[in-house]
PDB file of C-alpha atoms and ligand atoms in Angstrom:
ATOM      1  CA  MET A   1       0.000   0.000   0.000  1.00 94.00           C
ATOM      2  CA  LEU A   2       1.233   3.466  -0.871  1.00 97.00           C
ATOM      3  CA  ASN A   3       0.074   6.021   1.705  1.00 98.00           C
ATOM      4  CA  ILE A   4      -0.527   9.495   0.325  1.00 98.00           C
ATOM      5  CA  ALA A   5      -1.229  12.621   2.403  1.00 98.00           C
ATOM      6  CA  LEU A   6      -3.346  15.118   0.485  1.00 97.00           C
ATOM      7  CA  PRO A   7      -3.786  18.759   1.545  1.00 96.00           C
ATOM      8  CA  LYS A   8      -7.397  19.370   2.556  1.00 94.00           C
ATOM      9  CA  GLY A   9      -8.999  22.427   0.937  1.00 88.00           C
ATOM     10  CA  ARG A  10      -8.288  24.649  -2.072  1.00 79.00           C
ATOM     11  CA  LEU A  11      -5.508  22.566  -3.577  1.00 91.00           C
ATOM     12  CA  GLY A  12      -6.600  19.097  -2.577  1.00 93.00           C
ATOM     13  CA  GLU A  13      -8.937  18.256  -5.424  1.00 92.00           C
ATOM     14  CA  LYS A  14      -6.509  19.415  -8.091  1.00 94.00           C
ATOM     15  CA  VAL A  15      -3.798  17.335  -6.496  1.00 96.00           C
ATOM     16  CA  TYR A  16      -5.986  14.221  -6.289  1.00 96.00           C
ATOM     17  CA  ALA A  17      -6.881  14.641  -9.986  1.00 94.00           C
ATOM     18  CA  MET A  18      -3.175  14.475 -10.810  1.00 95.00           C
ATOM     19  CA  PHE A  19      -2.734  11.235  -8.848  1.00 96.00           C
ATOM     20  CA  GLU A  20      -5.845   9.841 -10.558  1.00 96.00           C
ATOM     21  CA  ALA A  21      -4.431  10.710 -13.960  1.00 94.00           C
ATOM     22  CA  ALA A  22      -1.210   8.958 -12.933  1.00 93.00           C
ATOM     23  CA  GLY A  23      -3.211   5.720 -12.549  1.00 94.00           C
ATOM     24  CA  PHE A  24      -3.688   5.792  -8.776  1.00 96.00           C
ATOM     25  CA  GLU A  25      -7.421   6.329  -8.764  1.00 95.00           C
ATOM     26  CA  CYS A  26      -9.605   5.866  -5.691  1.00 96.00           C
ATOM     27  CA  PRO A  27     -13.258   6.464  -6.671  1.00 93.00           C
ATOM     28  CA  SER A  28     -14.552   6.406  -3.071  1.00 93.00           C
ATOM     29  CA  ILE A  29     -12.744   9.694  -2.382  1.00 92.00           C
ATOM     30  CA  LYS A  30     -15.360  11.500  -4.465  1.00 88.00           C
ATOM     31  CA  GLU A  31     -18.280  10.443  -2.257  1.00 86.00           C
ATOM     32  CA  SER A  32     -19.514  13.383  -0.273  1.00 80.00           C
ATOM     33  CA  ASN A  33     -19.033  12.509   3.381  1.00 82.00           C
ATOM     34  CA  ARG A  34     -16.786  13.456   6.284  1.00 85.00           C
ATOM     35  CA  LYS A  35     -14.442  10.481   5.947  1.00 88.00           C
ATOM     36  CA  LEU A  36     -10.734  11.285   5.965  1.00 91.00           C
ATOM     37  CA  ILE A  37      -9.197   8.007   4.756  1.00 94.00           C
ATOM     38  CA  PHE A  38      -9.891   6.294   1.439  1.00 95.00           C
ATOM     39  CA  GLU A  39      -8.265   3.277  -0.124  1.00 95.00           C
ATOM     40  CA  ASN A  40      -8.289   1.327  -3.325  1.00 96.00           C
ATOM     41  CA  GLN A  41      -6.678  -2.046  -2.757  1.00 97.00           C
ATOM     42  CA  ALA A  42      -6.814  -2.878  -6.458  1.00 96.00           C
ATOM     43  CA  VAL A  43      -4.185  -0.253  -7.279  1.00 95.00           C
ATOM     44  CA  GLY A  44      -2.551  -0.364  -3.842  1.00 96.00           C
ATOM     45  CA  VAL A  45      -3.191   3.164  -2.668  1.00 97.00           C
ATOM     46  CA  ARG A  46      -4.507   4.814   0.491  1.00 97.00           C
ATOM     47  CA  TYR A  47      -5.248   8.542   0.615  1.00 97.00           C
ATOM     48  CA  PHE A  48      -5.860  10.730   3.620  1.00 96.00           C
ATOM     49  CA  TRP A  49      -6.868  14.354   3.883  1.00 95.00           C
ATOM     50  CA  VAL A  50      -4.834  16.381   6.350  1.00 96.00           C
ATOM     51  CA  LYS A  51      -4.362  20.063   7.121  1.00 96.00           C
ATOM     52  CA  PRO A  52      -2.032  21.453   4.423  1.00 95.00           C
ATOM     53  CA  SER A  53       0.484  22.558   7.055  1.00 95.00           C
ATOM     54  CA  ASP A  54       0.559  19.012   8.522  1.00 98.00           C
ATOM     55  CA  VAL A  55       1.339  17.076   5.308  1.00 98.00           C
ATOM     56  CA  ALA A  56       5.098  17.347   5.834  1.00 98.00           C
ATOM     57  CA  ILE A  57       4.821  15.993   9.403  1.00 98.00           C
ATOM     58  CA  TYR A  58       3.029  12.846   8.203  1.00 98.00           C
ATOM     59  CA  VAL A  59       5.594  12.353   5.461  1.00 98.00           C
ATOM     60  CA  GLU A  60       8.661  13.073   7.607  1.00 98.00           C
ATOM     61  CA  ARG A  61       7.535  10.548  10.236  1.00 98.00           C
ATOM     62  CA  GLY A  62       6.547   7.910   7.686  1.00 98.00           C
ATOM     63  CA  ALA A  63       2.792   7.877   8.427  1.00 98.00           C
ATOM     64  CA  ALA A  64       2.525   8.873   4.758  1.00 98.00           C
ATOM     65  CA  ASP A  65       4.974   7.690   2.097  1.00 98.00           C
ATOM     66  CA  ILE A  66       4.402  10.729  -0.064  1.00 98.00           C
ATOM     67  CA  GLY A  67       2.334  13.891  -0.001  1.00 98.00           C
ATOM     68  CA  VAL A  68       1.887  17.341  -1.454  1.00 98.00           C
ATOM     69  CA  ALA A  69       2.962  20.375   0.540  1.00 98.00           C
ATOM     70  CA  GLY A  70       3.479  24.054  -0.188  1.00 97.00           C
ATOM     71  CA  LYS A  71       7.029  25.327  -0.493  1.00 98.00           C
ATOM     72  CA  ASP A  72       6.145  27.822   2.276  1.00 98.00           C
ATOM     73  CA  ILE A  73       5.663  24.953   4.740  1.00 98.00           C
ATOM     74  CA  LEU A  74       8.884  23.253   3.613  1.00 98.00           C
ATOM     75  CA  LEU A  75      10.881  26.462   4.073  1.00 98.00           C
ATOM     76  CA  GLU A  76       9.284  27.204   7.421  1.00 98.00           C
ATOM     77  CA  TYR A  77       9.594  23.787   9.078  1.00 98.00           C
ATOM     78  CA  GLU A  78      12.557  22.369   7.101  1.00 98.00           C
ATOM     79  CA  PRO A  79      11.290  18.764   7.416  1.00 98.00           C
ATOM     80  CA  ASP A  80      13.740  15.936   6.722  1.00 98.00           C
ATOM     81  CA  ILE A  81      12.074  14.684   3.519  1.00 98.00           C
ATOM     82  CA  TYR A  82      12.844  14.494  -0.200  1.00 98.00           C
ATOM     83  CA  GLU A  83      11.334  17.220  -2.346  1.00 98.00           C
ATOM     84  CA  LEU A  84      10.684  15.393  -5.618  1.00 98.00           C
ATOM     85  CA  PHE A  85       8.726  17.636  -7.947  1.00 97.00           C
ATOM     86  CA  ASP A  86       7.321  21.109  -8.398  1.00 97.00           C
ATOM     87  CA  LEU A  87       3.644  20.646  -9.334  1.00 96.00           C
ATOM     88  CA  ASP A  88       3.440  24.224 -10.558  1.00 95.00           C
ATOM     89  CA  ILE A  89       0.052  24.721  -8.898  1.00 95.00           C
ATOM     90  CA  GLY A  90      -0.964  26.635  -5.789  1.00 96.00           C
ATOM     91  CA  LYS A  91       1.301  29.405  -6.955  1.00 97.00           C
ATOM     92  CA  CYS A  92       1.814  32.481  -4.814  1.00 98.00           C
ATOM     93  CA  ARG A  93       4.715  34.296  -3.188  1.00 98.00           C
ATOM     94  CA  MET A  94       6.121  34.940   0.250  1.00 98.00           C
ATOM     95  CA  ALA A  95       6.443  38.679   0.646  1.00 98.00           C
ATOM     96  CA  VAL A  96       7.128  41.520   3.007  1.00 98.00           C
ATOM     97  CA  ALA A  97       4.162  43.900   3.079  1.00 98.00           C
ATOM     98  CA  ALA A  98       3.491  47.139   4.883  1.00 98.00           C
ATOM     99  CA  LYS A  99       1.142  50.114   5.013  1.00 98.00           C
ATOM    100  CA  ASN A 100       1.122  52.021   1.723  1.00 95.00           C
ATOM    101  CA  ASP A 101       2.982  54.954   3.327  1.00 95.00           C
ATOM    102  CA  PHE A 102       5.602  52.819   5.098  1.00 96.00           C
ATOM    103  CA  ARG A 103       9.184  54.155   4.988  1.00 95.00           C
ATOM    104  CA  ASP A 104      11.860  51.863   6.372  1.00 94.00           C
ATOM    105  CA  ASP A 105      14.379  53.285   8.838  1.00 94.00           C
ATOM    106  CA  PRO A 106      17.400  50.948   8.691  1.00 92.00           C
ATOM    107  CA  GLN A 107      18.694  52.384  11.989  1.00 93.00           C
ATOM    108  CA  LYS A 108      15.722  50.922  13.860  1.00 95.00           C
ATOM    109  CA  THR A 109      14.912  47.327  14.747  1.00 97.00           C
ATOM    110  CA  LEU A 110      12.170  46.256  12.351  1.00 98.00           C
ATOM    111  CA  ARG A 111       9.064  44.754  13.959  1.00 98.00           C
ATOM    112  CA  VAL A 112       7.881  41.853  11.791  1.00 98.00           C
ATOM    113  CA  ALA A 113       4.536  40.092  12.334  1.00 98.00           C
ATOM    114  CA  THR A 114       4.221  36.672  10.719  1.00 98.00           C
ATOM    115  CA  LYS A 115       3.053  33.089  10.811  1.00 98.00           C
ATOM    116  CA  PHE A 116       6.350  32.199   9.121  1.00 98.00           C
ATOM    117  CA  SER A 117       8.914  33.075  11.789  1.00 98.00           C
ATOM    118  CA  ASN A 118      11.671  30.864  10.421  1.00 98.00           C
ATOM    119  CA  ILE A 119      11.347  32.214   6.877  1.00 98.00           C
ATOM    120  CA  ALA A 120      11.297  35.791   8.190  1.00 98.00           C
ATOM    121  CA  ARG A 121      14.323  35.197  10.423  1.00 98.00           C
ATOM    122  CA  ASN A 122      16.333  33.580   7.632  1.00 98.00           C
ATOM    123  CA  TYR A 123      15.450  36.354   5.200  1.00 98.00           C
ATOM    124  CA  TYR A 124      16.430  39.231   7.468  1.00 98.00           C
ATOM    125  CA  THR A 125      19.565  37.423   8.680  1.00 97.00           C
ATOM    126  CA  SER A 126      20.659  37.183   5.046  1.00 97.00           C
ATOM    127  CA  GLN A 127      20.078  40.940   4.793  1.00 95.00           C
ATOM    128  CA  GLY A 128      21.977  41.602   8.031  1.00 95.00           C
ATOM    129  CA  ARG A 129      18.926  43.343   9.435  1.00 96.00           C
ATOM    130  CA  ASP A 130      17.970  43.481  13.112  1.00 96.00           C
ATOM    131  CA  ILE A 131      14.368  42.405  13.617  1.00 97.00           C
ATOM    132  CA  ASP A 132      11.871  41.671  16.328  1.00 98.00           C
ATOM    133  CA  ILE A 133       9.583  38.804  15.337  1.00 98.00           C
ATOM    134  CA  ILE A 134       5.992  38.880  16.496  1.00 98.00           C
ATOM    135  CA  HIS A 135       4.595  35.424  15.858  1.00 98.00           C
ATOM    136  CA  LEU A 136       0.867  35.417  15.030  1.00 98.00           C
ATOM    137  CA  ASN A 137      -1.408  32.592  13.908  1.00 97.00           C
ATOM    138  CA  GLY A 138      -3.632  34.361  11.381  1.00 95.00           C
ATOM    139  CA  SER A 139      -5.109  37.692  10.262  1.00 96.00           C
ATOM    140  CA  ILE A 140      -1.534  38.942  10.024  1.00 97.00           C
ATOM    141  CA  GLU A 141      -2.653  41.939   7.961  1.00 97.00           C
ATOM    142  CA  ILE A 142      -4.098  43.599  11.050  1.00 97.00           C
ATOM    143  CA  ALA A 143      -0.715  43.932  12.790  1.00 98.00           C
ATOM    144  CA  PRO A 144       0.680  46.968  10.905  1.00 98.00           C
ATOM    145  CA  ILE A 145      -2.726  48.653  10.839  1.00 97.00           C
ATOM    146  CA  LEU A 146      -2.915  48.569  14.637  1.00 97.00           C
ATOM    147  CA  GLY A 147       0.754  49.499  15.060  1.00 97.00           C
ATOM    148  CA  LEU A 148       1.672  46.067  16.428  1.00 98.00           C
ATOM    149  CA  SER A 149       4.354  45.703  13.742  1.00 98.00           C
ATOM    150  CA  ASP A 150       6.086  47.723  11.026  1.00 98.00           C
ATOM    151  CA  VAL A 151       5.759  45.035   8.362  1.00 98.00           C
ATOM    152  CA  ILE A 152       4.346  41.548   7.854  1.00 98.00           C
ATOM    153  CA  VAL A 153       5.829  38.499   6.165  1.00 98.00           C
ATOM    154  CA  ASP A 154       2.984  36.547   4.602  1.00 98.00           C
ATOM    155  CA  ILE A 155       1.668  34.753   1.566  1.00 97.00           C
ATOM    156  CA  VAL A 156       0.352  36.909  -1.258  1.00 98.00           C
ATOM    157  CA  GLU A 157      -1.715  35.222  -3.929  1.00 97.00           C
ATOM    158  CA  THR A 158      -4.028  37.638  -5.722  1.00 97.00           C
ATOM    159  CA  GLY A 159      -3.055  40.620  -3.549  1.00 97.00           C
ATOM    160  CA  THR A 160      -6.705  41.282  -2.677  1.00 97.00           C
ATOM    161  CA  THR A 161      -6.269  40.900   1.092  1.00 96.00           C
ATOM    162  CA  LEU A 162      -3.456  43.449   1.118  1.00 97.00           C
ATOM    163  CA  LYS A 163      -5.301  45.867  -1.119  1.00 97.00           C
ATOM    164  CA  GLU A 164      -8.492  45.770   0.912  1.00 96.00           C
ATOM    165  CA  ASN A 165      -6.489  46.572   4.034  1.00 96.00           C
ATOM    166  CA  ASN A 166      -4.473  49.413   2.476  1.00 96.00           C
ATOM    167  CA  LEU A 167      -1.250  47.442   2.523  1.00 98.00           C
ATOM    168  CA  SER A 168       1.157  46.735  -0.321  1.00 98.00           C
ATOM    169  CA  VAL A 169       4.041  44.435  -1.130  1.00 98.00           C
ATOM    170  CA  TYR A 170       7.339  45.937  -0.104  1.00 97.00           C
ATOM    171  CA  GLU A 171       9.689  43.094  -1.108  1.00 97.00           C
ATOM    172  CA  THR A 172       9.199  39.587  -2.522  1.00 98.00           C
ATOM    173  CA  ILE A 173      11.090  36.940  -0.569  1.00 98.00           C
ATOM    174  CA  VAL A 174      10.467  33.785  -2.603  1.00 98.00           C
ATOM    175  CA  PRO A 175       7.954  32.313  -5.086  1.00 98.00           C
ATOM    176  CA  ILE A 176       5.848  29.473  -3.674  1.00 98.00           C
ATOM    177  CA  SER A 177       4.154  26.460  -5.280  1.00 97.00           C
ATOM    178  CA  ALA A 178       3.021  22.961  -4.317  1.00 97.00           C
ATOM    179  CA  ARG A 179       5.660  20.216  -4.153  1.00 98.00           C
ATOM    180  CA  LEU A 180       5.517  16.421  -4.234  1.00 98.00           C
ATOM    181  CA  ILE A 181       7.454  15.199  -1.209  1.00 98.00           C
ATOM    182  CA  ALA A 182       8.526  11.730  -0.068  1.00 98.00           C
ATOM    183  CA  ASN A 183       9.541  10.053   3.145  1.00 98.00           C
ATOM    184  CA  LYS A 184      13.228   9.129   2.838  1.00 98.00           C
ATOM    185  CA  ALA A 185      12.834   5.422   3.697  1.00 98.00           C
ATOM    186  CA  SER A 186       9.700   5.061   1.548  1.00 98.00           C
ATOM    187  CA  TYR A 187      11.534   6.570  -1.398  1.00 98.00           C
ATOM    188  CA  LYS A 188      13.990   3.696  -1.122  1.00 98.00           C
ATOM    189  CA  PHE A 189      11.633   0.832  -0.315  1.00 98.00           C
ATOM    190  CA  LYS A 190       8.585   1.865  -2.369  1.00 97.00           C
ATOM    191  CA  SER A 191      10.552   3.308  -5.232  1.00 97.00           C
ATOM    192  CA  GLU A 192       8.472   1.636  -7.956  1.00 96.00           C
ATOM    193  CA  PRO A 193       5.095   3.338  -7.390  1.00 95.00           C
ATOM    194  CA  ILE A 194       6.747   6.599  -6.325  1.00 97.00           C
ATOM    195  CA  GLU A 195       8.848   6.660  -9.472  1.00 96.00           C
ATOM    196  CA  ALA A 196       5.729   5.899 -11.580  1.00 95.00           C
ATOM    197  CA  ILE A 197       3.931   8.884 -10.043  1.00 96.00           C
ATOM    198  CA  LEU A 198       6.936  11.116 -10.522  1.00 96.00           C
ATOM    199  CA  GLN A 199       7.280  10.146 -14.203  1.00 96.00           C
ATOM    200  CA  SER A 200       3.602  10.649 -14.788  1.00 95.00           C
ATOM    201  CA  PHE A 201       3.616  14.098 -13.144  1.00 95.00           C
ATOM    202  CA  ALA A 202       6.614  15.078 -15.241  1.00 94.00           C
ATOM    203  CA  ARG A 203       4.827  13.898 -18.400  1.00 94.00           C
ATOM    204  CA  MET A 204       1.675  15.854 -17.506  1.00 91.00           C
ATOM    205  CA  ALA A 205       3.736  18.984 -16.862  1.00 88.00           C
ATOM    206  CA  LYS A 206       5.455  18.632 -20.227  1.00 88.00           C
ATOM    207  CA  GLU A 207       2.153  18.151 -22.064  1.00 89.00           C
ATOM    208  CA  GLN A 208       0.758  21.282 -20.484  1.00 82.00           C
ATOM    209  CA  LYS A 209       3.625  23.412 -21.779  1.00 75.00           C
TER     210      LYS A 209
HETATM  211  C1  PRP B 301      -3.470  33.679   3.054  1.00 55.83           C
HETATM  212  C2  PRP B 301      -2.571  34.826   3.509  1.00 55.83           C
HETATM  213  C3  PRP B 301      -3.353  36.050   3.162  1.00 55.83           C
HETATM  214  C4  PRP B 301      -4.151  35.617   1.941  1.00 55.83           C
HETATM  215  C5  PRP B 301      -3.537  36.141   0.699  1.00 55.83           C
HETATM  216  O1  PRP B 301      -4.345  33.361   4.047  1.00 55.83           O
HETATM  217  O2  PRP B 301      -2.282  34.727   4.894  1.00 55.83           O
HETATM  218  O3  PRP B 301      -4.174  36.444   4.214  1.00 55.83           O
HETATM  219  O4  PRP B 301      -4.129  34.186   1.897  1.00 55.83           O
HETATM  220  O5  PRP B 301      -4.309  35.864  -0.438  1.00 55.83           O
HETATM  221  P1  PRP B 301      -4.661  36.996  -1.518  1.00 55.83           P
HETATM  222  O6  PRP B 301      -3.370  37.672  -1.901  1.00 55.83           O
HETATM  223  O7  PRP B 301      -5.239  36.225  -2.670  1.00 55.83           O
HETATM  224  O8  PRP B 301      -5.630  37.919  -0.894  1.00 55.83           O
HETATM  225  P2  PRP B 301      -5.205  32.018   4.011  1.00 55.83           P
HETATM  226  O9  PRP B 301      -6.492  32.268   3.325  1.00 55.83           O
HETATM  227  O10 PRP B 301      -4.375  30.915   3.455  1.00 55.83           O
HETATM  228  O11 PRP B 301      -5.531  31.724   5.515  1.00 55.83           O
HETATM  229  P3  PRP B 301      -4.919  32.198   6.911  1.00 55.83           P
HETATM  230  O12 PRP B 301      -5.829  33.275   7.386  1.00 55.83           O
HETATM  231  O13 PRP B 301      -4.950  30.961   7.745  1.00 55.83           O
HETATM  232  O14 PRP B 301      -3.512  32.679   6.709  1.00 55.83           O
END
């Protein structure tokens, strides 16, 4: 059995469709219910829906052999996994944003609100900039409006959230997209199905170009 962790939500259905096209179909997954685990013994596959930010944990610890996780999560948590393929979906960017009238004063410690503390720390360390990280769990955009922080480090997709809160992108840190990841031991011991999926994803990507 190949265990696959799928990200619940926006991306999940697109991702499952790619696995289905690769020959690892599991029709029961399309039934509308609250079940989280689905398997198709005939093709030897078991899928489970997990929170997108948890996919890498399942894969790193071997509860899933493979999975699909955003590059943001991989950069933030640095899990010990193999990153096999860029699916080129779920595209967005990690950016620094601030109020439209923000002017940076390099002499001052920069107050940065974010859900992505590790990414923010690494970015500003590479810039040699002193920062004070304010770790939040959501609604990051509020922080500069209320004067809690000078800037935020967050995901920007369409830019609508920033715009509607009178914020704008100040710097782009890194582009983000969904990645196929594998548990290191599974990659060795279940190489056949994993390789088949990888080849099929690569073929689909080529055909789309
Ligand atoms: C993300 C991010 C922004 C928003 C950006 O939040 O934190 O708030 O999407 O998207 P946009 O540029 O298209 O407006 P998400 O919806 O993933 O949920 P969150 O509140 O848990 O961060």
